Amino acid sequence: VLLQNTYTGIQEILLMPKTLAEREASMKPNGFTSSELFLLETIGNTITVPPGHPIYLAGDPADRLYYIRSGRVRVFENTSSGREFTLDVIKAGHTFGESAFVEYNVRPVNVQAVTETVMISCRTADLVPYFQKEPSLALHILQMCSESMDRLARRMHEQCFLDRYGKVANYLLDMTAAPAPGAKALISLPYTHSDLAESLNLSRSTVSSVLRSFEEKGWVKSRYGSVSILDRKALSSFIKQQKNL
């Protein structure tokens, strides 16, 4: 029923090109419009999750979609040996929990807050009926789902083709990328070496060694609790060289 209602909403979008164009023009990349945010807050509720607190665990019922207003969360799996394998780190302006759109589904992964995280939590049963009333909301959520798939594909590529230097460089650039076309990239990433190690499935000593090497080249500046990007062009060129090997 949920998928059928979603499909009906998308059909309505295709039949409303002029209205859709007007609504798309008001959309903010990596975020909802102010009216969409207001609607999400009305449908769901805003919650604050402290650092390290689980949001859901693998096997939990999947019935809610989340939108991060501030902070970041970590998506991970537990291996048979008990090791935690980080799949993704999701920051503000993005959704997660899209598995809730499949009825009677359960969560395939664990998600926990990395920092204090403020998010909007919506039951999909309450959200989906609005897709017909507000088709641009449905489209925007689909766009965010697509972004999530692209981001995971990049993570898999990094794991397969980049060494430890490439993984750290690529992650620093990705996490500080401009949030929207025309916007400026972030200069500093508020991550400790341990945060980076956990996000990249590397040891803390390995991350510290890589950052020390980058500092010697003048590409980054590492301080307690943050890493500043000094030369994005050099980091980008370095990654391109690795991918061409």
mmCIF file of C-alpha atoms in Angstrom:
data_model
loop_
_atom_site.group_PDB
_atom_site.id
_atom_site.type_symbol
_atom_site.label_atom_id
_atom_site.label_comp_id
_atom_site.label_asym_id
_atom_site.label_seq_id
_atom_site.Cartn_x
_atom_site.Cartn_y
_atom_site.Cartn_z
ATOM 1 C CA VAL A 1 0.000 0.000 0.000
ATOM 2 C CA LEU A 2 2.834 2.381 0.879
ATOM 3 C CA LEU A 3 4.604 1.760 -2.422
ATOM 4 C CA GLN A 4 1.360 2.059 -4.374
ATOM 5 C CA ASN A 5 0.604 5.427 -2.783
ATOM 6 C CA THR A 6 4.149 6.583 -3.501
ATOM 7 C CA TYR A 7 3.815 5.531 -7.149
ATOM 8 C CA THR A 8 0.514 7.398 -7.424
ATOM 9 C CA GLY A 9 2.162 10.510 -6.035
ATOM 10 C CA ILE A 10 4.970 10.305 -8.591
ATOM 11 C CA GLN A 11 2.411 9.920 -11.394
ATOM 12 C CA GLU A 12 0.847 13.172 -10.249
ATOM 13 C CA ILE A 13 4.252 14.846 -10.412
ATOM 14 C CA LEU A 14 4.676 13.835 -14.043
ATOM 15 C CA LEU A 15 1.277 15.285 -14.864
ATOM 16 C CA MET A 16 2.152 18.660 -13.308
ATOM 17 C CA PRO A 17 5.299 19.884 -15.113
ATOM 18 C CA LYS A 18 4.720 23.606 -14.588
ATOM 19 C CA THR A 19 3.915 23.327 -10.912
ATOM 20 C CA LEU A 20 6.775 20.870 -10.462
ATOM 21 C CA ALA A 21 9.239 23.262 -12.115
ATOM 22 C CA GLU A 22 8.175 26.037 -9.800
ATOM 23 C CA ARG A 23 8.542 23.801 -6.773
ATOM 24 C CA GLU A 24 11.876 22.381 -7.882
ATOM 25 C CA ALA A 25 13.199 25.924 -8.241
ATOM 26 C CA SER A 26 12.473 26.531 -4.563
ATOM 27 C CA MET A 27 14.173 23.320 -3.395
ATOM 28 C CA LYS A 28 17.478 23.596 -1.585
ATOM 29 C CA PRO A 29 20.072 20.929 -2.478
ATOM 30 C CA ASN A 30 20.823 18.652 0.487
ATOM 31 C CA GLY A 31 17.805 19.908 2.402
ATOM 32 C CA PHE A 32 14.058 20.438 2.288
ATOM 33 C CA THR A 33 12.337 23.716 1.594
ATOM 34 C CA SER A 34 11.092 25.623 4.640
ATOM 35 C CA SER A 35 7.505 24.613 3.889
ATOM 36 C CA GLU A 36 8.509 20.944 3.564
ATOM 37 C CA LEU A 37 10.393 21.098 6.865
ATOM 38 C CA PHE A 38 7.363 22.605 8.544
ATOM 39 C CA LEU A 39 5.236 19.798 7.124
ATOM 40 C CA LEU A 40 7.682 17.122 8.319
ATOM 41 C CA GLU A 41 7.711 18.652 11.800
ATOM 42 C CA THR A 42 3.912 18.619 11.778
ATOM 43 C CA ILE A 43 3.727 14.998 10.652
ATOM 44 C CA GLY A 44 6.480 13.735 12.932
ATOM 45 C CA ASN A 45 8.374 14.991 15.936
ATOM 46 C CA THR A 46 11.762 16.574 16.594
ATOM 47 C CA ILE A 47 14.096 14.642 18.868
ATOM 48 C CA THR A 48 17.611 15.218 20.234
ATOM 49 C CA VAL A 49 19.922 12.209 20.552
ATOM 50 C CA PRO A 50 23.094 12.413 22.687
ATOM 51 C CA PRO A 51 26.501 11.299 21.333
ATOM 52 C CA GLY A 52 26.971 7.532 21.188
ATOM 53 C CA HIS A 53 23.279 6.817 21.735
ATOM 54 C CA PRO A 54 21.702 4.236 19.389
ATOM 55 C CA ILE A 55 18.867 5.437 17.169
ATOM 56 C CA TYR A 56 17.982 1.929 16.025
ATOM 57 C CA LEU A 57 19.602 -1.493 15.845
ATOM 58 C CA ALA A 58 19.684 -4.152 13.148
ATOM 59 C CA GLY A 59 16.515 -6.221 13.418
ATOM 60 C CA ASP A 60 14.380 -3.416 14.841
ATOM 61 C CA PRO A 61 11.070 -2.726 13.048
ATOM 62 C CA ALA A 62 11.558 -0.288 10.173
ATOM 63 C CA ASP A 63 8.682 2.162 10.350
ATOM 64 C CA ARG A 64 10.257 5.624 10.548
ATOM 65 C CA LEU A 65 12.188 7.985 8.273
ATOM 66 C CA TYR A 66 14.655 10.427 9.830
ATOM 67 C CA TYR A 67 15.921 13.817 8.681
ATOM 68 C CA ILE A 68 19.028 15.256 10.366
ATOM 69 C CA ARG A 69 18.754 18.944 11.252
ATOM 70 C CA SER A 70 22.101 19.127 13.044
ATOM 71 C CA GLY A 71 24.840 16.711 14.057
ATOM 72 C CA ARG A 72 25.775 13.444 12.357
ATOM 73 C CA VAL A 73 25.077 9.731 12.689
ATOM 74 C CA ARG A 74 27.078 6.602 11.952
ATOM 75 C CA VAL A 75 25.687 3.619 10.037
ATOM 76 C CA PHE A 76 27.467 0.372 10.892
ATOM 77 C CA GLU A 77 27.273 -3.407 11.021
ATOM 78 C CA ASN A 78 28.585 -5.848 13.602
ATOM 79 C CA THR A 79 30.785 -8.618 12.234
ATOM 80 C CA SER A 80 30.703 -12.169 13.555
ATOM 81 C CA SER A 81 33.881 -11.396 15.518
ATOM 82 C CA GLY A 82 32.149 -8.487 17.244
ATOM 83 C CA ARG A 83 33.952 -5.784 15.281
ATOM 84 C CA GLU A 84 31.970 -2.748 14.164
ATOM 85 C CA PHE A 85 32.239 -2.026 10.432
ATOM 86 C CA THR A 86 31.281 1.547 9.523
ATOM 87 C CA LEU A 87 29.274 1.797 6.303
ATOM 88 C CA ASP A 88 28.553 5.517 6.273
ATOM 89 C CA VAL A 89 28.540 8.711 8.304
ATOM 90 C CA ILE A 90 25.539 10.906 7.522
ATOM 91 C CA LYS A 91 25.562 14.612 8.283
ATOM 92 C CA ALA A 92 22.947 17.345 8.645
ATOM 93 C CA GLY A 93 20.672 17.970 5.669
ATOM 94 C CA HIS A 94 20.229 14.293 4.802
ATOM 95 C CA THR A 95 17.719 11.538 5.504
ATOM 96 C CA PHE A 96 18.277 7.979 6.688
ATOM 97 C CA GLY A 97 16.101 4.988 7.502
ATOM 98 C CA GLU A 98 14.694 4.627 3.979
ATOM 99 C CA SER A 99 14.169 0.894 4.592
ATOM 100 C CA ALA A 100 10.959 2.006 6.334
ATOM 101 C CA PHE A 101 9.291 2.419 2.927
ATOM 102 C CA VAL A 102 9.139 -1.374 2.564
ATOM 103 C CA GLU A 103 6.206 -2.672 4.593
ATOM 104 C CA TYR A 104 6.904 -5.086 7.443
ATOM 105 C CA ASN A 105 10.635 -4.568 6.943
ATOM 106 C CA VAL A 106 13.281 -4.598 9.669
ATOM 107 C CA ARG A 107 16.430 -2.522 9.963
ATOM 108 C CA PRO A 108 19.385 -4.121 8.142
ATOM 109 C CA VAL A 109 22.021 -2.022 9.967
ATOM 110 C CA ASN A 110 22.703 -0.136 13.189
ATOM 111 C CA VAL A 111 22.630 3.663 13.458
ATOM 112 C CA GLN A 112 23.969 5.740 16.349
ATOM 113 C CA ALA A 113 24.584 9.427 16.956
ATOM 114 C CA VAL A 114 28.226 10.488 16.595
ATOM 115 C CA THR A 115 27.626 13.954 18.031
ATOM 116 C CA GLU A 116 24.543 15.419 19.665
ATOM 117 C CA THR A 117 22.046 15.108 16.836
ATOM 118 C CA VAL A 118 18.758 16.898 16.307
ATOM 119 C CA MET A 119 16.448 15.127 13.858
ATOM 120 C CA ILE A 120 12.889 14.920 12.664
ATOM 121 C CA SER A 121 11.378 11.445 13.033
ATOM 122 C CA CYS A 122 8.349 10.573 10.889
ATOM 123 C CA ARG A 123 6.301 7.383 10.794
ATOM 124 C CA THR A 124 6.066 6.346 7.140
ATOM 125 C CA ALA A 125 2.411 5.423 7.646
ATOM 126 C CA ASP A 126 1.778 9.089 8.504
ATOM 127 C CA LEU A 127 4.142 10.480 5.873
ATOM 128 C CA VAL A 128 3.127 8.587 2.714
ATOM 129 C CA PRO A 129 -0.457 9.961 2.499
ATOM 130 C CA TYR A 130 1.033 13.438 2.073
ATOM 131 C CA PHE A 131 2.876 12.337 -1.076
ATOM 132 C CA GLN A 132 -0.352 12.717 -3.044
ATOM 133 C CA LYS A 133 -1.137 16.088 -1.496
ATOM 134 C CA GLU A 134 2.445 17.382 -1.772
ATOM 135 C CA PRO A 135 4.094 15.562 -4.717
ATOM 136 C CA SER A 136 7.217 17.742 -4.514
ATOM 137 C CA LEU A 137 7.851 16.307 -1.040
ATOM 138 C CA ALA A 138 7.780 12.774 -2.492
ATOM 139 C CA LEU A 139 10.155 13.817 -5.261
ATOM 140 C CA HIS A 140 12.548 15.442 -2.834
ATOM 141 C CA ILE A 141 12.639 12.362 -0.602
ATOM 142 C CA LEU A 142 13.368 10.213 -3.661
ATOM 143 C CA GLN A 143 16.211 12.579 -4.553
ATOM 144 C CA MET A 144 17.657 12.125 -1.084
ATOM 145 C CA CYS A 145 17.319 8.337 -1.342
ATOM 146 C CA SER A 146 19.251 8.518 -4.603
ATOM 147 C CA GLU A 147 21.945 10.616 -2.933
ATOM 148 C CA SER A 148 22.236 7.963 -0.226
ATOM 149 C CA MET A 149 22.777 5.258 -2.845
ATOM 150 C CA ASP A 150 25.405 7.364 -4.616
ATOM 151 C CA ARG A 151 27.187 8.032 -1.334
ATOM 152 C CA LEU A 152 27.275 4.319 -0.448
ATOM 153 C CA ALA A 153 28.596 3.500 -3.922
ATOM 154 C CA ARG A 154 31.429 5.971 -3.389
ATOM 155 C CA ARG A 155 32.209 4.405 -0.023
ATOM 156 C CA MET A 156 32.432 0.944 -1.618
ATOM 157 C CA HIS A 157 34.718 2.333 -4.325
ATOM 158 C CA GLU A 158 36.979 3.846 -1.674
ATOM 159 C CA GLN A 159 37.211 0.558 0.212
ATOM 160 C CA CYS A 160 38.186 -1.299 -2.958
ATOM 161 C CA PHE A 161 40.509 1.084 -4.800
ATOM 162 C CA LEU A 162 42.038 3.629 -2.408
ATOM 163 C CA ASP A 163 44.837 3.034 0.078
ATOM 164 C CA ARG A 164 44.846 4.598 3.547
ATOM 165 C CA TYR A 165 46.105 7.934 2.235
ATOM 166 C CA GLY A 166 43.477 8.054 -0.481
ATOM 167 C CA LYS A 167 40.694 7.081 1.912
ATOM 168 C CA VAL A 168 41.546 9.853 4.367
ATOM 169 C CA ALA A 169 42.006 12.474 1.628
ATOM 170 C CA ASN A 170 38.771 11.509 -0.121
ATOM 171 C CA TYR A 171 36.796 11.510 3.135
ATOM 172 C CA LEU A 172 38.103 14.932 4.179
ATOM 173 C CA LEU A 173 37.083 16.430 0.834
ATOM 174 C CA ASP A 174 33.714 14.687 0.802
ATOM 175 C CA MET A 175 32.753 15.774 4.315
ATOM 176 C CA THR A 176 33.782 19.397 3.724
ATOM 177 C CA ALA A 177 32.318 19.712 0.211
ATOM 178 C CA ALA A 178 30.144 22.725 -0.564
ATOM 179 C CA PRO A 179 26.582 21.981 0.645
ATOM 180 C CA ALA A 180 25.050 23.529 -2.476
ATOM 181 C CA PRO A 181 26.083 24.874 -5.901
ATOM 182 C CA GLY A 182 27.648 28.302 -5.458
ATOM 183 C CA ALA A 183 28.247 27.799 -1.744
ATOM 184 C CA LYS A 184 31.723 27.688 -0.235
ATOM 185 C CA ALA A 185 33.325 24.476 0.924
ATOM 186 C CA LEU A 186 33.899 24.064 4.634
ATOM 187 C CA ILE A 187 37.381 24.882 5.840
ATOM 188 C CA SER A 188 37.411 22.727 8.946
ATOM 189 C CA LEU A 189 35.977 19.324 9.863
ATOM 190 C CA PRO A 190 35.126 18.924 13.580
ATOM 191 C CA TYR A 191 36.460 15.366 13.816
ATOM 192 C CA THR A 192 39.067 13.909 16.139
ATOM 193 C CA HIS A 193 41.534 11.343 14.833
ATOM 194 C CA SER A 194 39.398 8.697 16.547
ATOM 195 C CA ASP A 195 36.275 9.962 14.746
ATOM 196 C CA LEU A 196 38.040 9.678 11.390
ATOM 197 C CA ALA A 197 39.425 6.239 12.232
ATOM 198 C CA GLU A 198 35.972 4.973 13.195
ATOM 199 C CA SER A 199 34.392 6.446 10.077
ATOM 200 C CA LEU A 200 36.998 4.945 7.738
ATOM 201 C CA ASN A 201 37.520 1.581 9.450
ATOM 202 C CA LEU A 202 41.176 2.403 10.045
ATOM 203 C CA SER A 203 43.170 2.411 13.250
ATOM 204 C CA ARG A 204 43.692 5.710 15.047
ATOM 205 C CA SER A 205 47.469 5.410 14.658
ATOM 206 C CA THR A 206 47.067 4.953 10.896
ATOM 207 C CA VAL A 207 44.882 8.071 10.605
ATOM 208 C CA SER A 208 47.329 10.088 12.721
ATOM 209 C CA SER A 209 50.225 8.947 10.519
ATOM 210 C CA VAL A 210 48.363 9.913 7.319
ATOM 211 C CA LEU A 211 47.380 13.342 8.678
ATOM 212 C CA ARG A 212 50.961 13.946 9.787
ATOM 213 C CA SER A 213 52.111 13.205 6.231
ATOM 214 C CA PHE A 214 49.491 15.591 4.799
ATOM 215 C CA GLU A 215 50.550 18.280 7.284
ATOM 216 C CA GLU A 216 54.158 17.990 6.170
ATOM 217 C CA LYS A 217 52.984 18.630 2.597
ATOM 218 C CA GLY A 218 50.952 21.650 3.722
ATOM 219 C CA TRP A 219 47.609 20.120 2.688
ATOM 220 C CA VAL A 220 45.907 20.042 6.101
ATOM 221 C CA LYS A 221 46.320 21.339 9.637
ATOM 222 C CA SER A 222 45.332 18.977 12.419
ATOM 223 C CA ARG A 223 44.285 20.352 15.806
ATOM 224 C CA TYR A 224 42.624 18.667 18.747
ATOM 225 C CA GLY A 225 39.045 17.914 17.729
ATOM 226 C CA SER A 226 39.296 19.254 14.167
ATOM 227 C CA VAL A 227 41.120 19.023 10.840
ATOM 228 C CA SER A 228 41.472 22.109 8.633
ATOM 229 C CA ILE A 229 41.751 21.787 4.851
ATOM 230 C CA LEU A 230 44.533 24.046 3.541
ATOM 231 C CA ASP A 231 44.897 22.820 -0.050
ATOM 232 C CA ARG A 232 41.804 21.159 -1.573
ATOM 233 C CA LYS A 233 43.348 21.173 -5.052
ATOM 234 C CA ALA A 234 46.354 19.152 -3.911
ATOM 235 C CA LEU A 235 44.169 16.609 -2.119
ATOM 236 C CA SER A 236 41.939 16.265 -5.200
ATOM 237 C CA SER A 237 44.952 15.749 -7.481
ATOM 238 C CA PHE A 238 46.335 13.138 -5.109
ATOM 239 C CA ILE A 239 43.070 11.166 -5.190
ATOM 240 C CA LYS A 240 42.887 11.328 -8.992
ATOM 241 C CA GLN A 241 46.401 9.911 -9.220
ATOM 242 C CA GLN A 242 45.415 7.000 -6.986
ATOM 243 C CA LYS A 243 42.299 6.244 -9.002
ATOM 244 C CA ASN A 244 44.324 6.197 -12.217
ATOM 245 C CA LEU A 245 46.839 3.669 -10.911
#
